[in-house]
Amino acid sequence: MAYKFTNSKGVDYYLHYRDVTLRGGRNQRIYFFARDVRDNALDAVPAGYKVVETERTGMPVLKKA
């Protein structure tokens, strides 16, 4: 089951990840929230991160703890 975060407006978001290749050839994992469950959904927040809601839009983002 994908990790679900409900913001203050009552909208559900699900945590996902994607592995990307940067310009210099280095690989990096990025985390993002989406309103629906897609491939590469995560079951929990990664270690060392916490979920914070942006004040203006209410979108959840991951922040290092």
PDB file of N, CA, C and O in Angstrom:
ATOM      1  N   MET A   1       0.844  -1.182   0.000  1.00  0.00           N
ATOM      2  CA  MET A   1       0.000   0.000   0.000  1.00  0.00           C
ATOM      3  C   MET A   1       0.888   1.243   0.000  1.00  0.00           C
ATOM      4  O   MET A   1       1.824   1.354   0.777  1.00  0.00           O
ATOM      5  N   ALA A   2       0.595   2.177  -0.866  1.00  0.00           N
ATOM      6  CA  ALA A   2       1.392   3.387  -1.006  1.00  0.00           C
ATOM      7  C   ALA A   2       1.182   4.318   0.189  1.00  0.00           C
ATOM      8  O   ALA A   2       0.097   4.373   0.760  1.00  0.00           O
ATOM      9  N   TYR A   3       2.239   5.045   0.556  1.00  0.00           N
ATOM     10  CA  TYR A   3       2.156   6.009   1.652  1.00  0.00           C
ATOM     11  C   TYR A   3       1.225   7.145   1.237  1.00  0.00           C
ATOM     12  O   TYR A   3       1.405   7.771   0.184  1.00  0.00           O
ATOM     13  N   LYS A   4       0.226   7.436   2.060  1.00  0.00           N
ATOM     14  CA  LYS A   4      -0.769   8.466   1.754  1.00  0.00           C
ATOM     15  C   LYS A   4      -0.646   9.612   2.745  1.00  0.00           C
ATOM     16  O   LYS A   4      -0.530   9.397   3.949  1.00  0.00           O
ATOM     17  N   PHE A   5      -0.676  10.834   2.212  1.00  0.00           N
ATOM     18  CA  PHE A   5      -0.670  12.037   3.030  1.00  0.00           C
ATOM     19  C   PHE A   5      -1.896  12.850   2.660  1.00  0.00           C
ATOM     20  O   PHE A   5      -2.142  13.121   1.484  1.00  0.00           O
ATOM     21  N   THR A   6      -2.676  13.233   3.653  1.00  0.00           N
ATOM     22  CA  THR A   6      -3.847  14.073   3.427  1.00  0.00           C
ATOM     23  C   THR A   6      -3.518  15.479   3.907  1.00  0.00           C
ATOM     24  O   THR A   6      -3.188  15.674   5.077  1.00  0.00           O
ATOM     25  N   ASN A   7      -3.606  16.454   3.000  1.00  0.00           N
ATOM     26  CA  ASN A   7      -3.247  17.822   3.379  1.00  0.00           C
ATOM     27  C   ASN A   7      -4.390  18.496   4.123  1.00  0.00           C
ATOM     28  O   ASN A   7      -5.453  17.905   4.347  1.00  0.00           O
ATOM     29  N   SER A   8      -4.201  19.743   4.493  1.00  0.00           N
ATOM     30  CA  SER A   8      -5.183  20.473   5.294  1.00  0.00           C
ATOM     31  C   SER A   8      -6.472  20.758   4.526  1.00  0.00           C
ATOM     32  O   SER A   8      -7.494  21.052   5.134  1.00  0.00           O
ATOM     33  N   LYS A   9      -6.427  20.646   3.201  1.00  0.00           N
ATOM     34  CA  LYS A   9      -7.616  20.866   2.378  1.00  0.00           C
ATOM     35  C   LYS A   9      -8.387  19.573   2.127  1.00  0.00           C
ATOM     36  O   LYS A   9      -9.393  19.571   1.435  1.00  0.00           O
ATOM     37  N   GLY A  10      -7.876  18.451   2.655  1.00  0.00           N
ATOM     38  CA  GLY A  10      -8.556  17.175   2.505  1.00  0.00           C
ATOM     39  C   GLY A  10      -8.215  16.408   1.244  1.00  0.00           C
ATOM     40  O   GLY A  10      -8.887  15.437   0.910  1.00  0.00           O
ATOM     41  N   VAL A  11      -7.162  16.806   0.532  1.00  0.00           N
ATOM     42  CA  VAL A  11      -6.748  16.135  -0.697  1.00  0.00           C
ATOM     43  C   VAL A  11      -5.690  15.085  -0.364  1.00  0.00           C
ATOM     44  O   VAL A  11      -4.744  15.366   0.372  1.00  0.00           O
ATOM     45  N   ASP A  12      -5.848  13.878  -0.906  1.00  0.00           N
ATOM     46  CA  ASP A  12      -4.901  12.788  -0.672  1.00  0.00           C
ATOM     47  C   ASP A  12      -3.787  12.808  -1.707  1.00  0.00           C
ATOM     48  O   ASP A  12      -4.038  12.988  -2.901  1.00  0.00           O
ATOM     49  N   TYR A  13      -2.554  12.608  -1.235  1.00  0.00           N
ATOM     50  CA  TYR A  13      -1.383  12.525  -2.102  1.00  0.00           C
ATOM     51  C   TYR A  13      -0.624  11.250  -1.745  1.00  0.00           C
ATOM     52  O   TYR A  13      -0.569  10.862  -0.578  1.00  0.00           O
ATOM     53  N   TYR A  14      -0.003  10.616  -2.743  1.00  0.00           N
ATOM     54  CA  TYR A  14       0.726   9.368  -2.554  1.00  0.00           C
ATOM     55  C   TYR A  14       2.187   9.579  -2.929  1.00  0.00           C
ATOM     56  O   TYR A  14       2.499  10.233  -3.918  1.00  0.00           O
ATOM     57  N   LEU A  15       3.081   8.996  -2.129  1.00  0.00           N
ATOM     58  CA  LEU A  15       4.523   9.184  -2.289  1.00  0.00           C
ATOM     59  C   LEU A  15       5.090   8.212  -3.317  1.00  0.00           C
ATOM     60  O   LEU A  15       4.788   7.015  -3.282  1.00  0.00           O
ATOM     61  N   HIS A  16       5.922   8.730  -4.236  1.00  0.00           N
ATOM     62  CA  HIS A  16       6.558   7.945  -5.287  1.00  0.00           C
ATOM     63  C   HIS A  16       8.037   8.308  -5.380  1.00  0.00           C
ATOM     64  O   HIS A  16       8.472   9.303  -4.815  1.00  0.00           O
ATOM     65  N   TYR A  17       8.781   7.493  -6.134  1.00  0.00           N
ATOM     66  CA  TYR A  17      10.179   7.825  -6.410  1.00  0.00           C
ATOM     67  C   TYR A  17      10.480   7.555  -7.869  1.00  0.00           C
ATOM     68  O   TYR A  17       9.751   6.837  -8.560  1.00  0.00           O
ATOM     69  N   ARG A  18      11.563   8.156  -8.341  1.00  0.00           N
ATOM     70  CA  ARG A  18      12.037   7.927  -9.704  1.00  0.00           C
ATOM     71  C   ARG A  18      13.549   8.064  -9.690  1.00  0.00           C
ATOM     72  O   ARG A  18      14.089   8.976  -9.071  1.00  0.00           O
ATOM     73  N   ASP A  19      14.240   7.150 -10.355  1.00  0.00           N
ATOM     74  CA  ASP A  19      15.692   7.236 -10.502  1.00  0.00           C
ATOM     75  C   ASP A  19      15.993   7.981 -11.796  1.00  0.00           C
ATOM     76  O   ASP A  19      15.511   7.603 -12.860  1.00  0.00           O
ATOM     77  N   VAL A  20      16.772   9.060 -11.693  1.00  0.00           N
ATOM     78  CA  VAL A  20      17.092   9.891 -12.847  1.00  0.00           C
ATOM     79  C   VAL A  20      18.606   9.965 -13.010  1.00  0.00           C
ATOM     80  O   VAL A  20      19.359   9.770 -12.062  1.00  0.00           O
ATOM     81  N   THR A  21      19.041  10.259 -14.218  1.00  0.00           N
ATOM     82  CA  THR A  21      20.451  10.462 -14.516  1.00  0.00           C
ATOM     83  C   THR A  21      20.679  11.946 -14.734  1.00  0.00           C
ATOM     84  O   THR A  21      20.036  12.564 -15.590  1.00  0.00           O
ATOM     85  N   LEU A  22      21.586  12.524 -13.958  1.00  0.00           N
ATOM     86  CA  LEU A  22      21.886  13.943 -14.064  1.00  0.00           C
ATOM     87  C   LEU A  22      22.839  14.199 -15.225  1.00  0.00           C
ATOM     88  O   LEU A  22      23.379  13.267 -15.822  1.00  0.00           O
ATOM     89  N   ARG A  23      23.041  15.446 -15.560  1.00  0.00           N
ATOM     90  CA  ARG A  23      23.878  15.809 -16.709  1.00  0.00           C
ATOM     91  C   ARG A  23      25.283  15.233 -16.641  1.00  0.00           C
ATOM     92  O   ARG A  23      25.843  14.847 -17.644  1.00  0.00           O
ATOM     93  N   GLY A  24      25.861  15.199 -15.475  1.00  0.00           N
ATOM     94  CA  GLY A  24      27.221  14.689 -15.325  1.00  0.00           C
ATOM     95  C   GLY A  24      27.295  13.170 -15.345  1.00  0.00           C
ATOM     96  O   GLY A  24      28.368  12.602 -15.175  1.00  0.00           O
ATOM     97  N   GLY A  25      26.163  12.493 -15.520  1.00  0.00           N
ATOM     98  CA  GLY A  25      26.141  11.045 -15.566  1.00  0.00           C
ATOM     99  C   GLY A  25      25.851  10.392 -14.227  1.00  0.00           C
ATOM    100  O   GLY A  25      25.739   9.167 -14.145  1.00  0.00           O
ATOM    101  N   ARG A  26      25.720  11.183 -13.166  1.00  0.00           N
ATOM    102  CA  ARG A  26      25.451  10.642 -11.848  1.00  0.00           C
ATOM    103  C   ARG A  26      23.977  10.289 -11.720  1.00  0.00           C
ATOM    104  O   ARG A  26      23.103  11.014 -12.188  1.00  0.00           O
ATOM    105  N   ASN A  27      23.693   9.148 -11.084  1.00  0.00           N
ATOM    106  CA  ASN A  27      22.319   8.722 -10.846  1.00  0.00           C
ATOM    107  C   ASN A  27      21.841   9.247  -9.504  1.00  0.00           C
ATOM    108  O   ASN A  27      22.597   9.269  -8.531  1.00  0.00           O
ATOM    109  N   GLN A  28      20.584   9.673  -9.458  1.00  0.00           N
ATOM    110  CA  GLN A  28      20.011  10.201  -8.218  1.00  0.00           C
ATOM    111  C   GLN A  28      18.553   9.787  -8.136  1.00  0.00           C
ATOM    112  O   GLN A  28      17.852   9.736  -9.144  1.00  0.00           O
ATOM    113  N   ARG A  29      18.093   9.498  -6.935  1.00  0.00           N
ATOM    114  CA  ARG A  29      16.691   9.145  -6.703  1.00  0.00           C
ATOM    115  C   ARG A  29      15.937  10.397  -6.257  1.00  0.00           C
ATOM    116  O   ARG A  29      16.360  11.092  -5.345  1.00  0.00           O
ATOM    117  N   ILE A  30      14.832  10.686  -6.947  1.00  0.00           N
ATOM    118  CA  ILE A  30      14.000  11.819  -6.559  1.00  0.00           C
ATOM    119  C   ILE A  30      12.682  11.290  -6.017  1.00  0.00           C
ATOM    120  O   ILE A  30      12.212  10.225  -6.411  1.00  0.00           O
ATOM    121  N   TYR A  31      12.111  12.030  -5.092  1.00  0.00           N
ATOM    122  CA  TYR A  31      10.840  11.668  -4.471  1.00  0.00           C
ATOM    123  C   TYR A  31       9.804  12.720  -4.839  1.00  0.00           C
ATOM    124  O   TYR A  31      10.121  13.909  -4.903  1.00  0.00           O
ATOM    125  N   PHE A  32       8.567  12.288  -5.076  1.00  0.00           N
ATOM    126  CA  PHE A  32       7.504  13.225  -5.413  1.00  0.00           C
ATOM    127  C   PHE A  32       6.160  12.670  -4.963  1.00  0.00           C
ATOM    128  O   PHE A  32       6.013  11.476  -4.729  1.00  0.00           O
ATOM    129  N   PHE A  33       5.192  13.561  -4.829  1.00  0.00           N
ATOM    130  CA  PHE A  33       3.834  13.183  -4.462  1.00  0.00           C
ATOM    131  C   PHE A  33       2.927  13.344  -5.678  1.00  0.00           C
ATOM    132  O   PHE A  33       3.090  14.274  -6.461  1.00  0.00           O
ATOM    133  N   ALA A  34       1.952  12.443  -5.805  1.00  0.00           N
ATOM    134  CA  ALA A  34       0.953  12.511  -6.872  1.00  0.00           C
ATOM    135  C   ALA A  34      -0.409  12.209  -6.264  1.00  0.00           C
ATOM    136  O   ALA A  34      -0.516  11.568  -5.223  1.00  0.00           O
ATOM    137  N   ARG A  35      -1.447  12.650  -6.932  1.00  0.00           N
ATOM    138  CA  ARG A  35      -2.798  12.429  -6.424  1.00  0.00           C
ATOM    139  C   ARG A  35      -3.285  11.004  -6.631  1.00  0.00           C
ATOM    140  O   ARG A  35      -4.262  10.599  -6.013  1.00  0.00           O
ATOM    141  N   ASP A  36      -2.631  10.256  -7.518  1.00  0.00           N
ATOM    142  CA  ASP A  36      -3.021   8.863  -7.761  1.00  0.00           C
ATOM    143  C   ASP A  36      -1.824   7.952  -7.532  1.00  0.00           C
ATOM    144  O   ASP A  36      -0.686   8.398  -7.483  1.00  0.00           O
ATOM    145  N   VAL A  37      -2.095   6.651  -7.386  1.00  0.00           N
ATOM    146  CA  VAL A  37      -1.032   5.672  -7.177  1.00  0.00           C
ATOM    147  C   VAL A  37      -0.503   5.246  -8.541  1.00  0.00           C
ATOM    148  O   VAL A  37      -1.269   4.840  -9.410  1.00  0.00           O
ATOM    149  N   ARG A  38       0.805   5.328  -8.724  1.00  0.00           N
ATOM    150  CA  ARG A  38       1.466   4.974  -9.979  1.00  0.00           C
ATOM    151  C   ARG A  38       2.533   3.917  -9.694  1.00  0.00           C
ATOM    152  O   ARG A  38       2.677   3.452  -8.568  1.00  0.00           O
ATOM    153  N   ASP A  39       3.287   3.577 -10.748  1.00  0.00           N
ATOM    154  CA  ASP A  39       4.427   2.679 -10.555  1.00  0.00           C
ATOM    155  C   ASP A  39       5.439   3.358  -9.626  1.00  0.00           C
ATOM    156  O   ASP A  39       5.524   4.583  -9.567  1.00  0.00           O
ATOM    157  N   ASN A  40       6.200   2.562  -8.915  1.00  0.00           N
ATOM    158  CA  ASN A  40       7.246   3.033  -8.000  1.00  0.00           C
ATOM    159  C   ASN A  40       6.694   3.805  -6.803  1.00  0.00           C
ATOM    160  O   ASN A  40       7.332   4.727  -6.306  1.00  0.00           O
ATOM    161  N   ALA A  41       5.527   3.421  -6.334  1.00  0.00           N
ATOM    162  CA  ALA A  41       4.981   4.028  -5.114  1.00  0.00           C
ATOM    163  C   ALA A  41       5.727   3.459  -3.908  1.00  0.00           C
ATOM    164  O   ALA A  41       6.121   2.298  -3.894  1.00  0.00           O
ATOM    165  N   LEU A  42       5.931   4.294  -2.896  1.00  0.00           N
ATOM    166  CA  LEU A  42       6.628   3.886  -1.677  1.00  0.00           C
ATOM    167  C   LEU A  42       5.637   3.602  -0.563  1.00  0.00           C
ATOM    168  O   LEU A  42       4.589   4.251  -0.461  1.00  0.00           O
ATOM    169  N   ASP A  43       5.982   2.638   0.289  1.00  0.00           N
ATOM    170  CA  ASP A  43       5.120   2.268   1.406  1.00  0.00           C
ATOM    171  C   ASP A  43       5.321   3.155   2.628  1.00  0.00           C
ATOM    172  O   ASP A  43       4.448   3.222   3.492  1.00  0.00           O
ATOM    173  N   ALA A  44       6.472   3.812   2.717  1.00  0.00           N
ATOM    174  CA  ALA A  44       6.773   4.632   3.892  1.00  0.00           C
ATOM    175  C   ALA A  44       7.699   5.776   3.478  1.00  0.00           C
ATOM    176  O   ALA A  44       8.320   5.744   2.413  1.00  0.00           O
ATOM    177  N   VAL A  45       7.792   6.766   4.342  1.00  0.00           N
ATOM    178  CA  VAL A  45       8.702   7.892   4.121  1.00  0.00           C
ATOM    179  C   VAL A  45      10.126   7.376   4.303  1.00  0.00           C
ATOM    180  O   VAL A  45      10.414   6.653   5.261  1.00  0.00           O
ATOM    181  N   PRO A  46      11.054   7.701   3.393  1.00  0.00           N
ATOM    182  CA  PRO A  46      12.436   7.241   3.525  1.00  0.00           C
ATOM    183  C   PRO A  46      13.068   7.726   4.827  1.00  0.00           C
ATOM    184  O   PRO A  46      12.714   8.786   5.355  1.00  0.00           O
ATOM    185  N   ALA A  47      14.010   6.950   5.330  1.00  0.00           N
ATOM    186  CA  ALA A  47      14.708   7.306   6.571  1.00  0.00           C
ATOM    187  C   ALA A  47      15.407   8.647   6.405  1.00  0.00           C
ATOM    188  O   ALA A  47      16.018   8.923   5.372  1.00  0.00           O
ATOM    189  N   GLY A  48      15.311   9.483   7.420  1.00  0.00           N
ATOM    190  CA  GLY A  48      15.969  10.778   7.391  1.00  0.00           C
ATOM    191  C   GLY A  48      15.140  11.880   6.760  1.00  0.00           C
ATOM    192  O   GLY A  48      15.624  12.999   6.607  1.00  0.00           O
ATOM    193  N   TYR A  49      13.911  11.606   6.368  1.00  0.00           N
ATOM    194  CA  TYR A  49      13.032  12.600   5.757  1.00  0.00           C
ATOM    195  C   TYR A  49      11.754  12.745   6.557  1.00  0.00           C
ATOM    196  O   TYR A  49      11.356  11.843   7.289  1.00  0.00           O
ATOM    197  N   LYS A  50      11.093  13.886   6.389  1.00  0.00           N
ATOM    198  CA  LYS A  50       9.775  14.099   6.976  1.00  0.00           C
ATOM    199  C   LYS A  50       8.907  14.810   5.939  1.00  0.00           C
ATOM    200  O   LYS A  50       9.409  15.468   5.025  1.00  0.00           O
ATOM    201  N   VAL A  51       7.598  14.685   6.076  1.00  0.00           N
ATOM    202  CA  VAL A  51       6.660  15.298   5.140  1.00  0.00           C
ATOM    203  C   VAL A  51       6.234  16.643   5.699  1.00  0.00           C
ATOM    204  O   VAL A  51       5.843  16.754   6.861  1.00  0.00           O
ATOM    205  N   VAL A  52       6.326  17.677   4.851  1.00  0.00           N
ATOM    206  CA  VAL A  52       5.927  19.035   5.218  1.00  0.00           C
ATOM    207  C   VAL A  52       4.970  19.538   4.146  1.00  0.00           C
ATOM    208  O   VAL A  52       5.162  19.288   2.963  1.00  0.00           O
ATOM    209  N   GLU A  53       3.950  20.244   4.570  1.00  0.00           N
ATOM    210  CA  GLU A  53       2.978  20.814   3.633  1.00  0.00           C
ATOM    211  C   GLU A  53       3.345  22.260   3.337  1.00  0.00           C
ATOM    212  O   GLU A  53       3.626  23.039   4.253  1.00  0.00           O
ATOM    213  N   THR A  54       3.347  22.647   2.050  1.00  0.00           N
ATOM    214  CA  THR A  54       3.639  24.029   1.693  1.00  0.00           C
ATOM    215  C   THR A  54       2.461  24.909   2.087  1.00  0.00           C
ATOM    216  O   THR A  54       1.308  24.504   1.974  1.00  0.00           O
ATOM    217  N   GLU A  55       2.756  26.100   2.565  1.00  0.00           N
ATOM    218  CA  GLU A  55       1.700  26.985   3.051  1.00  0.00           C
ATOM    219  C   GLU A  55       0.805  27.513   1.934  1.00  0.00           C
ATOM    220  O   GLU A  55      -0.406  27.583   2.086  1.00  0.00           O
ATOM    221  N   ARG A  56       1.401  27.872   0.821  1.00  0.00           N
ATOM    222  CA  ARG A  56       0.649  28.537  -0.242  1.00  0.00           C
ATOM    223  C   ARG A  56      -0.263  27.581  -1.001  1.00  0.00           C
ATOM    224  O   ARG A  56      -1.437  27.876  -1.213  1.00  0.00           O
ATOM    225  N   THR A  57       0.259  26.412  -1.406  1.00  0.00           N
ATOM    226  CA  THR A  57      -0.516  25.505  -2.255  1.00  0.00           C
ATOM    227  C   THR A  57      -1.062  24.296  -1.522  1.00  0.00           C
ATOM    228  O   THR A  57      -1.968  23.633  -2.023  1.00  0.00           O
ATOM    229  N   GLY A  58      -0.499  23.963  -0.362  1.00  0.00           N
ATOM    230  CA  GLY A  58      -0.945  22.777   0.362  1.00  0.00           C
ATOM    231  C   GLY A  58      -0.331  21.491  -0.148  1.00  0.00           C
ATOM    232  O   GLY A  58      -0.694  20.412   0.310  1.00  0.00           O
ATOM    233  N   MET A  59       0.599  21.586  -1.108  1.00  0.00           N
ATOM    234  CA  MET A  59       1.259  20.391  -1.629  1.00  0.00           C
ATOM    235  C   MET A  59       2.239  19.841  -0.591  1.00  0.00           C
ATOM    236  O   MET A  59       2.959  20.602   0.041  1.00  0.00           O
ATOM    237  N   PRO A  60       2.274  18.528  -0.436  1.00  0.00           N
ATOM    238  CA  PRO A  60       3.270  17.942   0.458  1.00  0.00           C
ATOM    239  C   PRO A  60       4.625  17.834  -0.237  1.00  0.00           C
ATOM    240  O   PRO A  60       4.699  17.612  -1.445  1.00  0.00           O
ATOM    241  N   VAL A  61       5.689  18.000   0.531  1.00  0.00           N
ATOM    242  CA  VAL A  61       7.055  17.830   0.033  1.00  0.00           C
ATOM    243  C   VAL A  61       7.853  17.088   1.100  1.00  0.00           C
ATOM    244  O   VAL A  61       7.525  17.132   2.281  1.00  0.00           O
ATOM    245  N   LEU A  62       8.915  16.424   0.670  1.00  0.00           N
ATOM    246  CA  LEU A  62       9.810  15.760   1.611  1.00  0.00           C
ATOM    247  C   LEU A  62      10.920  16.726   1.993  1.00  0.00           C
ATOM    248  O   LEU A  62      11.455  17.430   1.148  1.00  0.00           O
ATOM    249  N   LYS A  63      11.245  16.733   3.276  1.00  0.00           N
ATOM    250  CA  LYS A  63      12.303  17.589   3.782  1.00  0.00           C
ATOM    251  C   LYS A  63      13.204  16.737   4.658  1.00  0.00           C
ATOM    252  O   LYS A  63      12.725  15.861   5.365  1.00  0.00           O
ATOM    253  N   LYS A  64      14.504  16.986   4.584  1.00  0.00           N
ATOM    254  CA  LYS A  64      15.418  16.227   5.442  1.00  0.00           C
ATOM    255  C   LYS A  64      15.137  16.566   6.891  1.00  0.00           C
ATOM    256  O   LYS A  64      14.978  17.722   7.253  1.00  0.00           O
ATOM    257  N   ALA A  65      15.073  15.507   7.705  1.00  0.00           N
ATOM    258  CA  ALA A  65      14.728  15.691   9.131  1.00  0.00           C
ATOM    259  C   ALA A  65      15.896  16.250   9.923  1.00  0.00           C
ATOM    260  O   ALA A  65      17.011  16.200   9.546  1.00  0.00           O
TER     261      ALA A  65
END
